[in-house]
Amino acid sequence: MDSDLDTDVSALCLEVSRVATLPSGRRKIETNNEEHENSAGWTPMLLLAGATCCLGSALPAGFNIGVMNNPAHLMQDFCNQSFEQRYNVHLTKEELNVVWSMIVSIFLIGGVTGSLVASWIADRLGRRGALGIGNILAIIGAICFLVVRSLNSVELLLVGRLFVGFSGGFATSLLPVYLTEVAPLKQRGAVGVLCQLGICCGVSLGQITSLGTVLGTEKSWHIMLASFAPICIFALLVTFFLPESPKYLYVVKKQETKALKELSRLRNMETVLLRSEVALLREESLIEAAVDPWTIQRVTRDPTLKLPLILVCALQFGQQLSGINAVFYYSSSIFKNAGLDIAGAQYATLGTGVVNIGMALVAVPLMSVFGRRTLFLTSCYTSSACLVVLCTSIVLINSTPFMPWLCIATVLIYVLLYGIGLGPIPYFIGSELFDIGPRPIATSLGSVFNWGGNFLVGMTFPSLQNFVGPYAFLLFSGIVLLLALFSRTYLPETRGRNTNDIASTMTKGLKSRPNEN
């Protein structure tokens, strides 16, 4: 095997020696194997990597978002009883609300922290190693949940939520980086959707598991909270067999031989047939070798990275401020006003989650057919319009018999339109806007804004709803519209383009016009 690899490397060196230098200083790869490389497509190893990341990391993150709503009153009762038995303190309604807010929000704080730490770990232990650590953090959180009732400890419930938050931050930060780096150019957008798909599936699974007819009962809610653990354990075991990112090995660690082996495993073909892709790795390695190591301070201060960093953070933040979580929160009351009973409203809300999953599945082939910019702008404009219609129909919900059904239809259409672009694209766009050096840090910063936006909406929406009612959706509509106008000017089309070429169009900050080239 090693002798074959040495032969392949020699052939690659001969191929790279035929590279022509462009005026910009970049190298153009001349190869006759480009069509063959693109035909690699969804190989078994790429499918395994995508499924493991989607189900083993993103799904638990979504699960821990969706599992808390239905049995909230059961866990609040536990908190009150625990404080009475252990501290002889009876919590008032206001004090109980503060404790519950801490339990819910500490998950988001863990997500922000995990996002920041993930890039540092990914560069030192590798993308695969960091994914494994994320699984371990989730398993620790699940263990805390399992012993909460037997130890009668609210503190353990907080610790468990913090650890699963760490794991969720790792997932949203690392998955787009790892999947983009292991996928061929043609499948890059499709694998980027897997993070959103996993989160959508996890939210719906959490909602189903938390039903009173499943595990959302007084005696089993702690088991409900920990029921995602087997998935994480299985994913952790599979992680040992996944290939490490060839880009990470070749460009960051300078382990060229190991990188070629992993690339061969991913593409399911001999290394000698991957000359073009390896030559591009060599080019990126030479570029990164000529610059200093990337840090958060350097990424945030580099003027050539100003625009892509703003784009990544704006899209992640704007996604959370689009009103999607508020729509899910409000959907139950909308369905009740339409004449459904409590159980019917719960199952109808689950239906919106199913629509969300369905659109995440549809988005996988859409990303391979349509441009990211086109899908994102279409999603923003139509979602903004839906929010206006939703606000109007809620205000007039009792005016005519058909208005409640218009509300239901608008909720479902909004979720559908959100899923074609505004939902999936912000998660992976950073991996397509940045070269491999600053990519993990930039993606982590974007993930911080995502979790921060989630925290902001979660903390302010109840008060905003009490203050302005359904007119809050007009605010969300305006935010989405502003995001679309900003993206129309500055977001470049990334489908089918090398990250080096994309980055070169945005080096002038807000003076850049990447879509005029």
PDB file of C-alpha atoms in Angstrom, residues 11 18 21 35 42 123 126 137 177 340 347 381 385 396 411 433 445 465:
ATOM      1  CA  ALA A  11       2.773  11.074 -10.321  1.00  0.00           C
ATOM      2  CA  ARG A  18       2.637  21.328 -15.208  1.00  0.00           C
ATOM      3  CA  THR A  21       0.792  30.650 -13.012  1.00  0.00           C
ATOM      4  CA  GLU A  35     -14.801  14.984 -14.984  1.00  0.00           C
ATOM      5  CA  TRP A  42     -21.770  10.399  -2.837  1.00  0.00           C
ATOM      6  CA  ASP A 123      -7.185  23.084  14.812  1.00  0.00           C
ATOM      7  CA  GLY A 126      -8.516  17.728  14.230  1.00  0.00           C
ATOM      8  CA  LEU A 137     -20.005  16.411  26.200  1.00  0.00           C
ATOM      9  CA  VAL A 177     -16.392  22.987   8.410  1.00  0.00           C
ATOM     10  CA  LEU A 340     -58.449  22.401  17.458  1.00  0.00           C
ATOM     11  CA  TYR A 347     -50.005  17.386  16.836  1.00  0.00           C
ATOM     12  CA  TYR A 381     -38.383  37.868   0.269  1.00  0.00           C
ATOM     13  CA  ALA A 385     -44.178  38.532   2.932  1.00  0.00           C
ATOM     14  CA  LEU A 396     -58.301  39.581  12.100  1.00  0.00           C
ATOM     15  CA  VAL A 411     -47.624  29.158   9.183  1.00  0.00           C
ATOM     16  CA  LEU A 433     -16.583  32.175   1.931  1.00  0.00           C
ATOM     17  CA  LEU A 445     -17.920  33.357  15.335  1.00  0.00           C
ATOM     18  CA  GLN A 465     -45.612  39.503  22.542  1.00  0.00           C
TER      19      GLN A 465
END
